[in-house]
Each structure stands twice: as C-alpha cells, then as structure tokens.
Amino acid sequence: MATPPLKNNNDIIDDESSIDDDQEEITTQLDLPSSSTMDDNNITIMQEEIMQTERGNNKRYIPLLVINYVCLFIGSVTSSLLSKYYFNHKGSSRWVSTWVQSSGFPLLLIPITLPYFLNLTKRKPFTDFTTKMVALSISIGFMLGINNLLFSWGNSFLPVSTSSLLLSSQLVFNLVLSIIIVKQKLTFSNVNCVVLLTLSSILLGLDSSHEKNGTKMEKDKYFIGFFCTIGAGLLFALYLPVMELVYRRVYCYQMVMEMQLIMEVAATLLASIGMSIDGGFSHMKVESERVFEKGGRIYWLTVTANMVTWQMCFMGMAGMIYMTSSLTGGICTTALVSMNVVGGVLVFRDSFNAVKAVSTAICIWGFCSYLYGLYTKNSHHHNHSSSSIEKDKENEMIPIINPFLTR
C-alpha cells in the first residue's frame, strides 16, 4: 500500500506561515485604527476588552441601556419640574437656570472613574484623547450652553406641559438631520412616529390661546417663550446626530462620559461668563435670602437638586445615543413628554383640557408605534444573523464597544 509522501522542512515552514497568516487575519478584524496617542500596550488592552465584551455583550448591554433610560426618565421629568418650581416661587434669573443645567458636571466623574477603581476595565480614565476630540467636545459644549439658555427662557414663560410638548417638534428636524449627517434610513415606523409627534405639537399650538391672557405683555412673554423653546428644540435636534457622528470614533462607554464631561465644562464656562456679566452670582445670594418665597434653605436645595437631575438627564441621553442612535434617543426623550405633562398638571395645576389630552395620546401612540417597528426589525435581524454583529446601524442598536472601530 502506498504511503503518503513526507513533508520536507520547507513545506512545514510554509504551512506554519499559512497558519500565522490566518491568525493574523483574524486578529486584524479586532484591531483598532492607528492613533498617534495609542501605544502597543493600550491597543492590546482594548482588544482584550473588545473580546471580553463580545462574550458578555448580551448580559451587559440591556442593564446598561436600562440604567441610562432610567437616568434620562428621572432627570428629564424632575429637572423640568424643579426649573418651573424655581420660577413659580419668584426665582427670576434665567442665567441661574441655565447654569445649573451643566454645573453639576463633577458628578460625571462617578461613571468615568468607578469602573476603573472596581477593576471592571483596564483602561485608565481620559486615555487616548486626541486634540481633535477635545476641540469637538468644547465646540459642542458651547452649542449645548446656548441650547440651555434658550430652554431656560422658554421654560420661564410657558407652562411645563406646553414647553414640553413644544420641544417634541424637534423630532422632525432630528429625523431630517439624522438622514443628512449620519445617513439614517427611513422606515415606516420612524416616519409614522415623527408625523404623529409633530401633529401632537400642532394641536398644542392651536390650543395655545387658552394659556395666555389678553394683555400685550403676557402675549409678548408667551411668544418669547414659544420661539425660545422652538429654538432650543432645533439646536437639540442638531446636537443629537452630531453626537452620534462623534461617538462613532470612541470605543467604550467611559469615553462617552468623558466627552460629555468636557462638553458640560464648556457649557458651564459659557453660563458662568454670562452670569458674571449680568451679576448673576451676587444675585443668587440676594435672591435666596430676600426674593425666593420658600426661603434660603429651600432655594439652595432646589438649585442643588436641579444640578443633579440635569446631569442624570444628559448622562442618560449620551448613553442612549451611543448605545442606540440619535433618532432613538430623540424619540425616547419625546416619549417622556407625556410624563412631563402629567407632572405639570399634578404639581403646578397646569390646565389639561381635551385638546391637550388628545395631543398627549397621539404622542404616546407615536412612540409605541416606533417601539413596535424597532422590535420587529430587531427580531428579523436576530433570526437571520444571530451569530454576527450588525455594523450598518440599520437596526439602530450597537454594542457597548463601538463596532465602527473594529471594521
């Protein structure tokens, strides 16, 4: 019987080289883009974390997503109510209301540093930051500061329910800008949701005459609040897809929080400059002692609580954008409109007539239709490619470690 020919040394070497090439090709799929600020040790550590996260992605993704949405829910509702509480009890500084939206940024050090000190990650905080990333964060932070000021002006003149529902109009702009900036794909569910939520805002606008009296001053205040709120919605609509685009260049959740911290510092700097020019810091002391109806202790408690809740809101929003998409984040924010409306009615006795009830019902309907469309898309994708990671964002869900850097 013939025996198979023995391989010589050259053949063995060729086979080993082929195996090495295959291993190198597999490893390359997990490599990150080269960066002047990243050494070999950092790349190795990040590759190990990517592989670990791929194994535990299903266990970590949902809890972290839920935590972010809970923070967004609590922060959005309570910050709106606390801001209105401040103005209802003779608080009058819109710069103070603007300042508290970002000045709680030190709280973001908790999600930034805690994973490292608990040995949940080997990456040190603020590692691999480039000059471009810092510049982008600062620029977006200034835009966020302007958005905060417009929101404060709008919230000071309008009922919480009205301002919250008006902000839902940003969704149509968010969809358009998402298509332009991040190439968001149009589907029946997201278009249907945007149409319904926009219709909700139009109904509210038609009913706006019931929430202002006939004096010229009150009309002026109402329309100032109206256009400031719309302006805040437009800037927020731009902020969401821009952030999604920026987050495609980061590779972990901690970096998202670090960029958010830099943005909040920039927004706080802008608000602090405005307060200094307008005498806002000295006005805070006078306001707490002589103006605020509930006294100094409640005044500072209100300010501090507002700082905390606003950071919860922004942290949750940043996490939602990174882990899903800018459109999903915007829709989740709009879904909280109904809770803000209910909160305004229960806490401040805002009017809640039939038109506003229909508007809220349409808002909830739109959000539920979007959730159903997202569920069916994800179910379809899971049935056809359960063993692979979706990389084109068609299902609007991305893993905790950014797949855009593993292509």
GROMACS .gro file of C-alpha atoms in nm:
model
  407
    1MET     CA    1   0.000   0.000   0.000
    2ALA     CA    2   0.137   0.340  -0.096
    3THR     CA    3   0.227   0.573   0.186
    4PRO     CA    4   0.169   0.947   0.169
    5PRO     CA    5   0.479   1.146   0.089
    6LEU     CA    6   0.656   1.302   0.383
    7LYS     CA    7   0.667   1.680   0.402
    8ASN     CA    8   1.003   1.840   0.390
    9ASN     CA    9   1.111   2.126   0.610
   10ASN     CA   10   1.011   2.390   0.355
   11ASP     CA   11   0.658   2.253   0.335
   12ILE     CA   12   0.629   2.257   0.714
   13ILE     CA   13   0.751   2.614   0.725
   14ASP     CA   14   0.501   2.713   0.455
   15ASP     CA   15   0.216   2.552   0.648
   16GLU     CA   16   0.315   2.732   0.966
   17SER     CA   17   0.334   3.059   0.777
   18SER     CA   18  -0.015   2.997   0.637
   19ILE     CA   19  -0.147   2.934   0.988
   20ASP     CA   20   0.020   3.252   1.112
   21ASP     CA   21  -0.136   3.446   0.825
   22ASP     CA   22  -0.480   3.312   0.910
   23GLN     CA   23  -0.435   3.404   1.275
   24GLU     CA   24  -0.311   3.748   1.176
   25GLU     CA   25  -0.616   3.796   0.952
   26ILE     CA   26  -0.849   3.702   1.240
   27THR     CA   27  -0.666   3.932   1.480
   28THR     CA   28  -0.678   4.218   1.232
   29GLN     CA   29  -1.055   4.214   1.246
   30LEU     CA   30  -1.032   4.327   1.609
   31ASP     CA   31  -0.759   4.585   1.553
   32LEU     CA   32  -0.841   4.949   1.614
   33PRO     CA   33  -0.738   5.232   1.383
   34SER     CA   34  -0.387   5.357   1.440
   35SER     CA   35  -0.355   5.664   1.655
   36SER     CA   36  -0.053   5.869   1.745
   37THR     CA   37  -0.166   5.868   2.107
   38MET     CA   38  -0.200   5.489   2.137
   39ASP     CA   39   0.091   5.260   2.219
   40ASP     CA   40   0.105   4.881   2.176
   41ASN     CA   41   0.001   4.813   2.535
   42ASN     CA   42  -0.311   5.029   2.502
   43ILE     CA   43  -0.407   4.856   2.178
   44THR     CA   44  -0.364   4.513   2.338
   45ILE     CA   45  -0.572   4.608   2.639
   46MET     CA   46  -0.851   4.747   2.420
   47GLN     CA   47  -0.850   4.435   2.202
   48GLU     CA   48  -0.884   4.217   2.512
   49GLU     CA   49  -1.175   4.429   2.635
   50ILE     CA   50  -1.343   4.407   2.294
   51MET     CA   51  -1.326   4.027   2.301
   52GLN     CA   52  -1.447   4.012   2.662
   53THR     CA   53  -1.734   4.243   2.580
   54GLU     CA   54  -1.827   4.037   2.275
   55ARG     CA   55  -1.864   3.734   2.505
   56GLY     CA   56  -2.070   3.917   2.766
   57ASN     CA   57  -2.247   4.161   2.540
   58ASN     CA   58  -2.597   4.023   2.595
   59LYS     CA   59  -2.550   4.031   2.973
   60ARG     CA   60  -2.414   4.386   2.991
   61TYR     CA   61  -2.594   4.567   2.712
   62ILE     CA   62  -2.953   4.556   2.835
   63PRO     CA   63  -2.879   4.650   3.200
   64LEU     CA   64  -2.665   4.945   3.093
   65LEU     CA   65  -2.929   5.056   2.843
   66VAL     CA   66  -3.198   5.037   3.113
   67ILE     CA   67  -2.982   5.235   3.359
   68ASN     CA   68  -2.932   5.509   3.102
   69TYR     CA   69  -3.300   5.532   3.020
   70VAL     CA   70  -3.392   5.542   3.390
   71CYS     CA   71  -3.146   5.829   3.435
   72LEU     CA   72  -3.298   6.003   3.132
   73PHE     CA   73  -3.651   5.947   3.262
   74ILE     CA   74  -3.586   6.073   3.616
   75GLY     CA   75  -3.361   6.357   3.503
   76SER     CA   76  -3.596   6.485   3.232
   77VAL     CA   77  -3.912   6.488   3.443
   78THR     CA   78  -3.766   6.619   3.768
   79SER     CA   79  -3.542   6.884   3.610
   80SER     CA   80  -3.837   7.034   3.422
   81LEU     CA   81  -4.049   7.041   3.737
   82LEU     CA   82  -3.769   7.186   3.951
   83SER     CA   83  -3.698   7.458   3.694
   84LYS     CA   84  -4.065   7.556   3.692
   85TYR     CA   85  -4.073   7.542   4.074
   86TYR     CA   86  -3.782   7.787   4.083
   87PHE     CA   87  -3.962   8.039   3.861
   88ASN     CA   88  -4.300   7.990   4.028
   89HIS     CA   89  -4.159   8.098   4.365
   90LYS     CA   90  -4.011   8.426   4.245
   91GLY     CA   91  -3.684   8.290   4.114
   92SER     CA   92  -3.613   8.517   3.821
   93SER     CA   93  -3.259   8.459   3.695
   94ARG     CA   94  -3.256   8.272   3.367
   95TRP     CA   95  -2.877   8.260   3.389
   96VAL     CA   96  -2.905   8.065   3.714
   97SER     CA   97  -3.147   7.826   3.546
   98THR     CA   98  -2.900   7.791   3.259
   99TRP     CA   99  -2.600   7.748   3.487
  100VAL     CA  100  -2.748   7.461   3.691
  101GLN     CA  101  -2.809   7.257   3.374
  102SER     CA  102  -2.437   7.197   3.328
  103SER     CA  103  -2.262   7.293   3.653
  104GLY     CA  104  -2.316   6.950   3.805
  105PHE     CA  105  -2.051   6.806   3.571
  106PRO     CA  106  -1.830   6.671   3.857
  107LEU     CA  107  -2.097   6.404   3.907
  108LEU     CA  108  -1.992   6.253   3.574
  109LEU     CA  109  -1.664   6.152   3.736
  110ILE     CA  110  -1.857   5.870   3.904
  111PRO     CA  111  -1.934   5.669   3.586
  112ILE     CA  112  -1.592   5.769   3.449
  113THR     CA  113  -1.372   5.653   3.738
  114LEU     CA  114  -1.583   5.388   3.913
  115PRO     CA  115  -1.532   5.108   3.654
  116TYR     CA  116  -1.154   5.154   3.674
  117PHE     CA  117  -1.135   5.151   4.054
  118LEU     CA  118  -1.366   4.847   4.067
  119ASN     CA  119  -1.137   4.667   3.820
  120LEU     CA  120  -1.416   4.639   3.564
  121THR     CA  121  -1.184   4.780   3.297
  122LYS     CA  122  -0.810   4.811   3.246
  123ARG     CA  123  -0.842   5.142   3.067
  124LYS     CA  124  -0.742   5.447   3.269
  125PRO     CA  125  -0.979   5.746   3.254
  126PHE     CA  126  -0.913   6.001   2.980
  127THR     CA  127  -0.680   5.770   2.789
  128ASP     CA  128  -0.641   5.810   2.410
  129PHE     CA  129  -0.796   6.156   2.387
  130THR     CA  130  -0.676   6.349   2.083
  131THR     CA  131  -0.666   6.724   2.037
  132LYS     CA  132  -0.942   6.695   1.778
  133MET     CA  133  -1.171   6.513   2.019
  134VAL     CA  134  -1.117   6.776   2.287
  135ALA     CA  135  -1.182   7.058   2.040
  136LEU     CA  136  -1.501   6.890   1.918
  137SER     CA  137  -1.621   6.840   2.274
  138ILE     CA  138  -1.561   7.206   2.363
  139SER     CA  139  -1.736   7.332   2.048
  140ILE     CA  140  -2.039   7.112   2.105
  141GLY     CA  141  -2.036   7.218   2.470
  142PHE     CA  142  -2.075   7.584   2.372
  143MET     CA  143  -2.366   7.486   2.147
  144LEU     CA  144  -2.516   7.299   2.439
  145GLY     CA  145  -2.477   7.607   2.658
  146ILE     CA  146  -2.676   7.819   2.410
  147ASN     CA  147  -2.941   7.548   2.397
  148ASN     CA  148  -2.962   7.553   2.778
  149LEU     CA  149  -3.015   7.929   2.778
  150LEU     CA  150  -3.295   7.909   2.522
  151PHE     CA  151  -3.460   7.631   2.720
  152SER     CA  152  -3.442   7.841   3.039
  153TRP     CA  153  -3.607   8.139   2.870
  154GLY     CA  154  -3.881   7.922   2.724
  155ASN     CA  155  -3.945   7.737   3.049
  156SER     CA  156  -3.967   8.062   3.247
  157PHE     CA  157  -4.254   8.196   3.032
  158LEU     CA  158  -4.451   7.882   2.946
  159PRO     CA  159  -4.628   7.615   3.150
  160VAL     CA  160  -4.428   7.293   3.185
  161SER     CA  161  -4.684   7.100   2.984
  162THR     CA  162  -4.674   7.348   2.694
  163SER     CA  163  -4.295   7.381   2.679
  164SER     CA  164  -4.251   7.004   2.700
  165LEU     CA  165  -4.493   6.937   2.416
  166LEU     CA  166  -4.340   7.213   2.202
  167LEU     CA  167  -3.999   7.050   2.241
  168SER     CA  168  -4.139   6.738   2.077
  169SER     CA  169  -4.143   6.932   1.748
  170GLN     CA  170  -3.765   6.888   1.734
  171LEU     CA  171  -3.820   6.529   1.626
  172VAL     CA  172  -3.896   6.609   1.263
  173PHE     CA  173  -3.578   6.817   1.244
  174ASN     CA  174  -3.391   6.537   1.419
  175LEU     CA  175  -3.505   6.291   1.153
  176VAL     CA  176  -3.403   6.519   0.866
  177LEU     CA  177  -3.064   6.599   1.018
  178SER     CA  178  -3.006   6.232   1.102
  179ILE     CA  179  -3.062   6.144   0.736
  180ILE     CA  180  -2.814   6.413   0.628
  181ILE     CA  181  -2.546   6.373   0.895
  182VAL     CA  182  -2.547   6.004   0.994
  183LYS     CA  183  -2.731   5.854   0.692
  184GLN     CA  184  -3.028   5.739   0.897
  185LYS     CA  185  -3.251   5.508   0.693
  186LEU     CA  186  -3.617   5.595   0.655
  187THR     CA  187  -3.866   5.333   0.769
  188PHE     CA  188  -4.241   5.336   0.810
  189SER     CA  189  -4.212   5.322   1.190
  190ASN     CA  190  -3.983   5.622   1.234
  191VAL     CA  191  -4.164   5.836   0.976
  192ASN     CA  192  -4.500   5.747   1.130
  193CYS     CA  193  -4.369   5.833   1.475
  194VAL     CA  194  -4.233   6.171   1.364
  195VAL     CA  195  -4.559   6.259   1.187
  196LEU     CA  196  -4.769   6.171   1.490
  197LEU     CA  197  -4.548   6.362   1.733
  198THR     CA  198  -4.541   6.665   1.505
  199LEU     CA  199  -4.920   6.651   1.484
  200SER     CA  200  -4.925   6.646   1.863
  201SER     CA  201  -4.729   6.972   1.873
  202ILE     CA  202  -4.952   7.135   1.609
  203LEU     CA  203  -5.262   7.056   1.815
  204LEU     CA  204  -5.097   7.218   2.114
  205GLY     CA  205  -5.016   7.530   1.913
  206LEU     CA  206  -5.377   7.564   1.800
  207ASP     CA  207  -5.484   7.547   2.164
  208SER     CA  208  -5.222   7.796   2.287
  209SER     CA  209  -5.464   8.086   2.321
  210HIS     CA  210  -5.612   7.927   2.633
  211GLU     CA  211  -5.283   7.968   2.822
  212LYS     CA  212  -5.224   8.342   2.791
  213ASN     CA  213  -5.440   8.634   2.889
  214GLY     CA  214  -5.529   8.923   2.666
  215THR     CA  215  -5.271   9.178   2.780
  216LYS     CA  216  -4.993   9.281   2.545
  217MET     CA  217  -4.720   9.198   2.798
  218GLU     CA  218  -4.847   8.848   2.851
  219LYS     CA  219  -4.867   8.793   2.476
  220ASP     CA  220  -4.510   8.914   2.437
  221LYS     CA  221  -4.390   8.680   2.711
  222TYR     CA  222  -4.580   8.391   2.562
  223PHE     CA  223  -4.433   8.433   2.215
  224ILE     CA  224  -4.081   8.487   2.354
  225GLY     CA  225  -4.117   8.162   2.542
  226PHE     CA  226  -4.267   7.993   2.239
  227PHE     CA  227  -3.984   8.084   2.000
  228CYS     CA  228  -3.710   8.022   2.258
  229THR     CA  229  -3.848   7.675   2.316
  230ILE     CA  230  -3.866   7.606   1.942
  231GLY     CA  231  -3.508   7.733   1.907
  232ALA     CA  232  -3.396   7.502   2.187
  233GLY     CA  233  -3.567   7.214   2.008
  234LEU     CA  234  -3.388   7.294   1.681
  235LEU     CA  235  -3.046   7.308   1.847
  236PHE     CA  236  -3.120   6.986   2.032
  237ALA     CA  237  -3.220   6.823   1.702
  238LEU     CA  238  -2.877   6.919   1.563
  239TYR     CA  239  -2.698   6.811   1.880
  240LEU     CA  240  -2.824   6.451   1.863
  241PRO     CA  241  -2.693   6.340   1.519
  242VAL     CA  242  -2.371   6.538   1.566
  243MET     CA  243  -2.309   6.345   1.885
  244GLU     CA  244  -2.384   6.014   1.716
  245LEU     CA  245  -2.129   6.101   1.449
  246VAL     CA  246  -1.868   6.190   1.711
  247TYR     CA  247  -1.938   5.880   1.920
  248ARG     CA  248  -1.853   5.661   1.621
  249ARG     CA  249  -1.490   5.748   1.687
  250VAL     CA  250  -1.486   5.635   2.050
  251TYR     CA  251  -1.459   5.273   2.155
  252CYS     CA  252  -1.617   5.245   2.502
  253TYR     CA  253  -1.891   5.387   2.724
  254GLN     CA  254  -1.641   5.555   2.957
  255MET     CA  255  -1.509   5.769   2.671
  256VAL     CA  256  -1.865   5.885   2.602
  257MET     CA  257  -1.894   6.007   2.961
  258GLU     CA  258  -1.552   6.172   2.939
  259MET     CA  259  -1.652   6.366   2.628
  260GLN     CA  260  -1.978   6.459   2.798
  261LEU     CA  261  -1.781   6.594   3.093
  262ILE     CA  262  -1.576   6.821   2.866
  263MET     CA  263  -1.895   6.945   2.697
  264GLU     CA  264  -2.054   7.025   3.031
  265VAL     CA  265  -1.742   7.213   3.144
  266ALA     CA  266  -1.759   7.426   2.826
  267ALA     CA  267  -2.132   7.490   2.873
  268THR     CA  268  -2.072   7.585   3.237
  269LEU     CA  269  -1.797   7.826   3.133
  270LEU     CA  270  -2.033   7.997   2.888
  271ALA     CA  271  -2.307   8.024   3.150
  272SER     CA  272  -2.060   8.149   3.411
  273ILE     CA  273  -1.940   8.426   3.179
  274GLY     CA  274  -2.299   8.533   3.120
  275MET     CA  275  -2.373   8.524   3.492
  276SER     CA  276  -2.062   8.727   3.573
  277ILE     CA  277  -2.152   8.997   3.320
  278ASP     CA  278  -2.510   9.008   3.441
  279GLY     CA  279  -2.418   8.992   3.810
  280GLY     CA  280  -2.580   8.653   3.844
  281PHE     CA  281  -2.357   8.511   4.119
  282SER     CA  282  -2.417   8.800   4.357
  283HIS     CA  283  -2.782   8.793   4.258
  284MET     CA  284  -2.808   8.429   4.371
  285LYS     CA  285  -2.728   8.524   4.731
  286VAL     CA  286  -2.975   8.813   4.733
  287GLU     CA  287  -3.237   8.600   4.562
  288SER     CA  288  -3.202   8.317   4.812
  289GLU     CA  289  -3.228   8.548   5.116
  290ARG     CA  290  -3.482   8.810   5.010
  291VAL     CA  291  -3.665   8.709   4.694
  292PHE     CA  292  -3.731   8.335   4.689
  293GLU     CA  293  -4.062   8.270   4.861
  294LYS     CA  294  -3.964   7.942   5.025
  295GLY     CA  295  -3.652   8.074   5.196
  296GLY     CA  296  -3.279   8.029   5.150
  297ARG     CA  297  -3.264   7.664   5.256
  298ILE     CA  298  -3.523   7.550   5.002
  299TYR     CA  299  -3.363   7.776   4.741
  300TRP     CA  300  -3.023   7.608   4.764
  301LEU     CA  301  -3.184   7.266   4.789
  302THR     CA  302  -3.375   7.340   4.468
  303VAL     CA  303  -3.060   7.459   4.290
  304THR     CA  304  -2.857   7.156   4.405
  305ALA     CA  305  -3.129   6.908   4.314
  306ASN     CA  306  -3.161   7.070   3.972
  307MET     CA  307  -2.787   7.031   3.914
  308VAL     CA  308  -2.807   6.659   3.996
  309THR     CA  309  -3.116   6.586   3.788
  310TRP     CA  310  -2.985   6.772   3.483
  311GLN     CA  311  -2.667   6.563   3.491
  312MET     CA  312  -2.876   6.247   3.512
  313CYS     CA  313  -3.068   6.368   3.207
  314PHE     CA  314  -2.758   6.445   2.999
  315MET     CA  315  -2.579   6.128   3.108
  316GLY     CA  316  -2.879   5.917   3.012
  317MET     CA  317  -2.914   6.094   2.678
  318ALA     CA  318  -2.544   6.049   2.591
  319GLY     CA  319  -2.565   5.680   2.676
  320MET     CA  320  -2.881   5.635   2.470
  321ILE     CA  321  -2.722   5.799   2.165
  322TYR     CA  322  -2.409   5.584   2.193
  323MET     CA  323  -2.587   5.255   2.259
  324THR     CA  324  -2.872   5.304   2.011
  325SER     CA  325  -2.891   5.601   1.772
  326SER     CA  326  -2.961   5.973   1.775
  327LEU     CA  327  -3.312   5.918   1.640
  328THR     CA  328  -3.392   5.658   1.905
  329GLY     CA  329  -3.256   5.891   2.173
  330GLY     CA  330  -3.470   6.176   2.045
  331ILE     CA  331  -3.781   5.960   2.034
  332CYS     CA  332  -3.719   5.832   2.386
  333THR     CA  333  -3.688   6.191   2.505
  334THR     CA  334  -4.010   6.285   2.329
  335ALA     CA  335  -4.182   5.986   2.488
  336LEU     CA  336  -4.118   6.148   2.826
  337VAL     CA  337  -4.329   6.444   2.717
  338SER     CA  338  -4.642   6.277   2.847
  339MET     CA  339  -4.480   6.232   3.187
  340ASN     CA  340  -4.381   6.600   3.194
  341VAL     CA  341  -4.736   6.694   3.104
  342VAL     CA  342  -4.877   6.478   3.383
  343GLY     CA  343  -4.619   6.617   3.625
  344GLY     CA  344  -4.705   6.976   3.533
  345VAL     CA  345  -5.074   6.910   3.584
  346LEU     CA  346  -5.029   6.729   3.917
  347VAL     CA  347  -4.764   6.955   4.072
  348PHE     CA  348  -4.843   7.300   3.930
  349ARG     CA  349  -5.209   7.257   3.835
  350ASP     CA  350  -5.142   7.340   3.470
  351SER     CA  351  -5.457   7.325   3.261
  352PHE     CA  352  -5.526   6.994   3.091
  353ASN     CA  353  -5.816   7.030   2.851
  354ALA     CA  354  -5.942   6.790   2.585
  355VAL     CA  355  -5.705   6.915   2.314
  356LYS     CA  356  -5.402   6.865   2.535
  357ALA     CA  357  -5.528   6.518   2.629
  358VAL     CA  358  -5.558   6.424   2.260
  359SER     CA  359  -5.212   6.569   2.198
  360THR     CA  360  -5.064   6.355   2.474
  361ALA     CA  361  -5.245   6.044   2.348
  362ILE     CA  362  -5.105   6.098   1.996
  363CYS     CA  363  -4.758   6.142   2.144
  364ILE     CA  364  -4.782   5.807   2.324
  365TRP     CA  365  -4.927   5.642   2.012
  366GLY     CA  366  -4.635   5.762   1.802
  367PHE     CA  367  -4.377   5.632   2.048
  368CYS     CA  368  -4.545   5.292   2.079
  369SER     CA  369  -4.558   5.255   1.702
  370TYR     CA  370  -4.185   5.327   1.684
  371LEU     CA  371  -4.109   5.072   1.954
  372TYR     CA  372  -4.309   4.809   1.768
  373GLY     CA  373  -4.128   4.883   1.443
  374LEU     CA  374  -3.791   4.865   1.621
  375TYR     CA  375  -3.890   4.536   1.784
  376THR     CA  376  -3.992   4.376   1.455
  377LYS     CA  377  -3.673   4.491   1.282
  378ASN     CA  378  -3.452   4.357   1.560
  379SER     CA  379  -3.643   4.027   1.566
  380HIS     CA  380  -3.600   3.990   1.190
  381HIS     CA  381  -3.231   4.068   1.215
  382HIS     CA  382  -3.182   3.823   1.505
  383ASN     CA  383  -3.344   3.539   1.310
  384HIS     CA  384  -3.120   3.589   1.007
  385SER     CA  385  -2.785   3.687   1.162
  386SER     CA  386  -2.785   3.594   1.529
  387SER     CA  387  -2.418   3.499   1.518
  388SER     CA  388  -2.285   3.833   1.385
  389ILE     CA  389  -2.271   4.194   1.499
  390GLU     CA  390  -2.480   4.443   1.298
  391LYS     CA  391  -2.243   4.710   1.170
  392ASP     CA  392  -2.454   4.934   0.946
  393LYS     CA  393  -2.686   5.070   1.220
  394GLU     CA  394  -2.993   4.964   1.022
  395ASN     CA  395  -3.136   4.814   1.340
  396GLU     CA  396  -3.034   5.125   1.534
  397MET     CA  397  -2.862   4.921   1.805
  398ILE     CA  398  -2.484   4.899   1.859
  399PRO     CA  399  -2.287   4.710   2.123
  400ILE     CA  400  -2.118   4.870   2.422
  401ILE     CA  401  -1.782   4.853   2.244
  402ASN     CA  402  -1.814   5.060   1.928
  403PRO     CA  403  -1.815   4.835   1.617
  404PHE     CA  404  -1.721   5.122   1.386
  405LEU     CA  405  -1.366   5.086   1.517
  406THR     CA  406  -1.348   4.710   1.458
  407ARG     CA  407  -1.416   4.710   1.086
   0.00000   0.00000   0.00000
